[in-house]
């Protein structure tokens, strides 16, 4: 039981037997939102017994745990898969304001990829082998679309998940996308 | 060998004399009659060995001192309902042979952000004590406790034959900790992570299980929100022949699920992960035969998951529907039309969880098909006060008419009527748990405009086995009068935005002798109601009052009169000299030991003083003050 620190297998676990509450490194889940919402609670408390305000949210009401709350169809967290990457990642579309912003984040996430803006098309390139990746997404109707065609907000609302597809496999996707005539040219990779 | 030689002779031993002729039949002349005390101890230890219920054991331990000691020596399973009710060392001093322990920490309202994040319920002090005294520990069950990675590492090292680790609604650790458990706990059979908040340390913990055949029987990780090394998981499942329960997280696609299922057709409990295609599928690639994978699982009785369901795949589960006793679709946003073809085949279903997206119509289908249903939970897709609300009294009524064996219900809705609740009280007399959440605060019966008093009154009156109740909607003191009058077996009660006056709480505290856990928020109950329970608080595990009308003075008075209680108070005003101010939260519980020293720490003025302490949280906002009060048993004092 003596304190020891392990650095095997990429783990950097430092064991200490400190008193509870003394722990320097405390992992607290992001889901418990007490301190952020106490102010809100203060505001609503005085009204709790009289006419309930119709639109103000009360802390902890209805009593549904936080992990059950993201079940409305417009979920802002979307999964991102990249061809060849072993793990899926998740990205919060809400915190980005534009496609450029989003691509930057994806470039950070899959660190081997850098953004390459060629002819106004948005692609990510693997600097190691020059392989091009095209960001695509699945919309509410289950169709796979190229990222960037619709206004940003509309994209955020309708996007269910994303794929970084190898350019070579994105053939045919452009043809299925609606409206813009320039799409035809972008699919011949 | 005759039995008499193995067990003490009860007849001979019970006569107090040391008459050595009163020996066991057997005629063995060398037999020396044991002393009565020894006989008594032998009897007790042998008989007590068979007592498993903690209630029976608690009763046995109260008979006399020797029964107390014998019981303490033979108890192997320990249940601690409130981690602060007793200190770990008191426990390890009394019980020597513990193999299984269950510890519960934070009160349930912490799930809804009503407690500060560093409130407490740390596993570490328990772990420290047990690491010394219970090295043969095999089973650990923790609920609403703070567990760190370090704790998991220490547990793995201290309990070499740990077989079961179940963490429910816990937090404070991450996949780092899971990696340690996987690697170090060589005998682990059950590893279950349920509804816990687990940080993603970007560690491939699945690969940390040893390479040889495992004795895993249950691996539940559906709440772990981080990617999984699927190839490693596949190999793990392949080398775990005893695996019966497997619950995957949402990072596992349906294709990957298929691969796992064909390797583990012996599964009885399956959590299906995302249940959709997450990968890119090349054009023209064949979909695996999901139906045949389900058909091969002949023992499957419990299905859950469906975290990102593509409803087109739901038909794959048809082959197992007829065997299912439990189906959890509470993450699947599906319609009545999508539910019907599934549910109509689930004739043996006893437990069903769903989202209200299935609407009243879906519930009618449940009612028609699931005649054996015991437990129903309907969760809201939109947990808002004024959302659409696709389920209502219609669904509740339908369920009550079709599912007469119902024992437990949790039902979220936007509108309800007394008539439907009354009907359920009559149609489902076996109800043990009735939890109705009308999401709009103070909402009356939407047809009559009346309060919901009569509905809940009927429940407590007609459901004679009821032990757990949660009320909602517009409720007057009359509802509480009913509960106090009829709720004689009630143990757990949850109240929110209800009641008119102190009478409401008084009715409860005076009328419900079995009341063990009482949680109340945003209801107008004040000090005089608080005092009405003084005769009963020692029989309770805890009482929670938040945003009610109890004052600091009232809380202090309770603490003063009942030395066996700890009264924790959270007050919003840092500088409250005013003892007439309402406190924000009062949490009282019986405790054999000193008030805890690990209450949220002050950032500004160390150290923590038992008595009055004020806290500022890292944000720098004067958010909350926590004060521990204890009546003066000669030592502790309240400063004002």
JSON list of N, CA, C and O in Angstrom, two decimals, chain B residues 5 50 97 116 132 192 223 256 283 332 342 363-364 381 390 421 491 495 526 587 591 620:
[
{"chain": "B", "resi": 5, "resn": "UNK", "atom": "N", "xyz": [-22.91, -35.98, 16.55]},
{"chain": "B", "resi": 5, "resn": "UNK", "atom": "CA", "xyz": [-21.50, -35.75, 16.82]},
{"chain": "B", "resi": 5, "resn": "UNK", "atom": "C", "xyz": [-21.03, -34.45, 16.18]},
{"chain": "B", "resi": 5, "resn": "UNK", "atom": "O", "xyz": [-19.98, -33.95, 16.51]},
{"chain": "B", "resi": 50, "resn": "UNK", "atom": "N", "xyz": [-26.34, -19.37, 9.02]},
{"chain": "B", "resi": 50, "resn": "UNK", "atom": "CA", "xyz": [-27.35, -19.47, 7.98]},
{"chain": "B", "resi": 50, "resn": "UNK", "atom": "C", "xyz": [-28.19, -18.21, 7.83]},
{"chain": "B", "resi": 50, "resn": "UNK", "atom": "O", "xyz": [-28.98, -18.11, 6.91]},
{"chain": "B", "resi": 97, "resn": "UNK", "atom": "N", "xyz": [-14.95, -10.57, 9.62]},
{"chain": "B", "resi": 97, "resn": "UNK", "atom": "CA", "xyz": [-14.88, -11.56, 8.53]},
{"chain": "B", "resi": 97, "resn": "UNK", "atom": "C", "xyz": [-15.55, -11.10, 7.25]},
{"chain": "B", "resi": 97, "resn": "UNK", "atom": "O", "xyz": [-16.04, -11.91, 6.50]},
{"chain": "B", "resi": 116, "resn": "UNK", "atom": "N", "xyz": [-23.18, 20.61, -3.77]},
{"chain": "B", "resi": 116, "resn": "UNK", "atom": "CA", "xyz": [-21.90, 21.06, -4.33]},
{"chain": "B", "resi": 116, "resn": "UNK", "atom": "C", "xyz": [-21.06, 19.87, -4.77]},
{"chain": "B", "resi": 116, "resn": "UNK", "atom": "O", "xyz": [-21.15, 18.79, -4.18]},
{"chain": "B", "resi": 132, "resn": "UNK", "atom": "N", "xyz": [-6.65, -2.81, 5.58]},
{"chain": "B", "resi": 132, "resn": "UNK", "atom": "CA", "xyz": [-5.97, -3.44, 6.72]},
{"chain": "B", "resi": 132, "resn": "UNK", "atom": "C", "xyz": [-6.76, -4.64, 7.22]},
{"chain": "B", "resi": 132, "resn": "UNK", "atom": "O", "xyz": [-6.21, -5.71, 7.46]},
{"chain": "B", "resi": 192, "resn": "UNK", "atom": "N", "xyz": [-18.82, -3.90, -13.14]},
{"chain": "B", "resi": 192, "resn": "UNK", "atom": "CA", "xyz": [-20.02, -3.21, -13.62]},
{"chain": "B", "resi": 192, "resn": "UNK", "atom": "C", "xyz": [-19.94, -1.73, -13.29]},
{"chain": "B", "resi": 192, "resn": "UNK", "atom": "O", "xyz": [-19.81, -1.35, -12.14]},
{"chain": "B", "resi": 223, "resn": "UNK", "atom": "N", "xyz": [-21.84, 3.13, -19.65]},
{"chain": "B", "resi": 223, "resn": "UNK", "atom": "CA", "xyz": [-21.80, 4.55, -19.30]},
{"chain": "B", "resi": 223, "resn": "UNK", "atom": "C", "xyz": [-20.42, 5.16, -19.53]},
{"chain": "B", "resi": 223, "resn": "UNK", "atom": "O", "xyz": [-20.22, 6.36, -19.29]},
{"chain": "B", "resi": 256, "resn": "UNK", "atom": "N", "xyz": [-19.93, -4.13, -35.15]},
{"chain": "B", "resi": 256, "resn": "UNK", "atom": "CA", "xyz": [-19.03, -4.65, -34.12]},
{"chain": "B", "resi": 256, "resn": "UNK", "atom": "C", "xyz": [-19.81, -5.52, -33.13]},
{"chain": "B", "resi": 256, "resn": "UNK", "atom": "O", "xyz": [-19.33, -6.55, -32.67]},
{"chain": "B", "resi": 283, "resn": "UNK", "atom": "N", "xyz": [-19.54, 1.01, -50.69]},
{"chain": "B", "resi": 283, "resn": "UNK", "atom": "CA", "xyz": [-20.76, 0.79, -51.46]},
{"chain": "B", "resi": 283, "resn": "UNK", "atom": "C", "xyz": [-20.89, -0.66, -51.86]},
{"chain": "B", "resi": 283, "resn": "UNK", "atom": "O", "xyz": [-19.94, -1.29, -52.31]},
{"chain": "B", "resi": 332, "resn": "UNK", "atom": "N", "xyz": [-33.70, 5.05, -26.78]},
{"chain": "B", "resi": 332, "resn": "UNK", "atom": "CA", "xyz": [-34.11, 4.93, -28.18]},
{"chain": "B", "resi": 332, "resn": "UNK", "atom": "C", "xyz": [-35.30, 5.82, -28.46]},
{"chain": "B", "resi": 332, "resn": "UNK", "atom": "O", "xyz": [-36.42, 5.58, -27.97]},
{"chain": "B", "resi": 342, "resn": "UNK", "atom": "N", "xyz": [-42.19, -4.88, -32.23]},
{"chain": "B", "resi": 342, "resn": "UNK", "atom": "CA", "xyz": [-41.28, -5.50, -31.27]},
{"chain": "B", "resi": 342, "resn": "UNK", "atom": "C", "xyz": [-42.05, -5.94, -30.04]},
{"chain": "B", "resi": 342, "resn": "UNK", "atom": "O", "xyz": [-42.02, -7.10, -29.62]},
{"chain": "B", "resi": 363, "resn": "UNK", "atom": "N", "xyz": [-47.76, 2.78, -25.40]},
{"chain": "B", "resi": 363, "resn": "UNK", "atom": "CA", "xyz": [-48.04, 2.19, -24.10]},
{"chain": "B", "resi": 363, "resn": "UNK", "atom": "C", "xyz": [-49.27, 1.29, -24.17]},
{"chain": "B", "resi": 363, "resn": "UNK", "atom": "O", "xyz": [-49.37, 0.28, -23.46]},
{"chain": "B", "resi": 364, "resn": "UNK", "atom": "N", "xyz": [-50.19, 1.64, -25.01]},
{"chain": "B", "resi": 364, "resn": "UNK", "atom": "CA", "xyz": [-51.35, 0.76, -25.20]},
{"chain": "B", "resi": 364, "resn": "UNK", "atom": "C", "xyz": [-50.92, -0.58, -25.78]},
{"chain": "B", "resi": 364, "resn": "UNK", "atom": "O", "xyz": [-51.43, -1.64, -25.39]},
{"chain": "B", "resi": 381, "resn": "UNK", "atom": "N", "xyz": [-38.21, 12.42, -23.45]},
{"chain": "B", "resi": 381, "resn": "UNK", "atom": "CA", "xyz": [-37.23, 12.81, -24.45]},
{"chain": "B", "resi": 381, "resn": "UNK", "atom": "C", "xyz": [-36.80, 14.26, -24.17]},
{"chain": "B", "resi": 381, "resn": "UNK", "atom": "O", "xyz": [-35.63, 14.60, -24.23]},
{"chain": "B", "resi": 390, "resn": "UNK", "atom": "N", "xyz": [-45.87, 13.60, -25.10]},
{"chain": "B", "resi": 390, "resn": "UNK", "atom": "CA", "xyz": [-46.64, 12.60, -25.84]},
{"chain": "B", "resi": 390, "resn": "UNK", "atom": "C", "xyz": [-47.29, 11.52, -24.98]},
{"chain": "B", "resi": 390, "resn": "UNK", "atom": "O", "xyz": [-48.07, 10.73, -25.50]},
{"chain": "B", "resi": 421, "resn": "UNK", "atom": "N", "xyz": [-55.01, 7.89, -12.05]},
{"chain": "B", "resi": 421, "resn": "UNK", "atom": "CA", "xyz": [-54.19, 7.43, -10.93]},
{"chain": "B", "resi": 421, "resn": "UNK", "atom": "C", "xyz": [-55.04, 6.57, -9.99]},
{"chain": "B", "resi": 421, "resn": "UNK", "atom": "O", "xyz": [-54.60, 5.52, -9.50]},
{"chain": "B", "resi": 491, "resn": "UNK", "atom": "N", "xyz": [-41.48, 3.62, 3.05]},
{"chain": "B", "resi": 491, "resn": "UNK", "atom": "CA", "xyz": [-40.09, 3.78, 3.53]},
{"chain": "B", "resi": 491, "resn": "UNK", "atom": "C", "xyz": [-39.40, 4.95, 2.86]},
{"chain": "B", "resi": 491, "resn": "UNK", "atom": "O", "xyz": [-38.57, 5.63, 3.44]},
{"chain": "B", "resi": 495, "resn": "UNK", "atom": "N", "xyz": [-40.75, 14.36, -2.45]},
{"chain": "B", "resi": 495, "resn": "UNK", "atom": "CA", "xyz": [-41.75, 15.43, -2.57]},
{"chain": "B", "resi": 495, "resn": "UNK", "atom": "C", "xyz": [-41.10, 16.66, -3.21]},
{"chain": "B", "resi": 495, "resn": "UNK", "atom": "O", "xyz": [-39.99, 17.03, -2.85]},
{"chain": "B", "resi": 526, "resn": "UNK", "atom": "N", "xyz": [-41.86, 24.39, 7.47]},
{"chain": "B", "resi": 526, "resn": "UNK", "atom": "CA", "xyz": [-40.97, 25.18, 8.31]},
{"chain": "B", "resi": 526, "resn": "UNK", "atom": "C", "xyz": [-40.60, 24.48, 9.60]},
{"chain": "B", "resi": 526, "resn": "UNK", "atom": "O", "xyz": [-40.77, 23.27, 9.76]},
{"chain": "B", "resi": 587, "resn": "UNK", "atom": "N", "xyz": [-29.74, 18.72, 5.55]},
{"chain": "B", "resi": 587, "resn": "UNK", "atom": "CA", "xyz": [-29.63, 17.27, 5.35]},
{"chain": "B", "resi": 587, "resn": "UNK", "atom": "C", "xyz": [-29.28, 16.68, 6.70]},
{"chain": "B", "resi": 587, "resn": "UNK", "atom": "O", "xyz": [-28.20, 16.93, 7.23]},
{"chain": "B", "resi": 591, "resn": "UNK", "atom": "N", "xyz": [-26.14, 9.26, 13.13]},
{"chain": "B", "resi": 591, "resn": "UNK", "atom": "CA", "xyz": [-24.73, 8.90, 13.01]},
{"chain": "B", "resi": 591, "resn": "UNK", "atom": "C", "xyz": [-24.19, 8.48, 14.37]},
{"chain": "B", "resi": 591, "resn": "UNK", "atom": "O", "xyz": [-24.49, 9.09, 15.38]},
{"chain": "B", "resi": 620, "resn": "UNK", "atom": "N", "xyz": [-14.76, 31.79, -7.11]},
{"chain": "B", "resi": 620, "resn": "UNK", "atom": "CA", "xyz": [-14.65, 33.05, -6.41]},
{"chain": "B", "resi": 620, "resn": "UNK", "atom": "C", "xyz": [-15.99, 33.65, -6.03]},
{"chain": "B", "resi": 620, "resn": "UNK", "atom": "O", "xyz": [-16.06, 34.70, -5.43]}
]
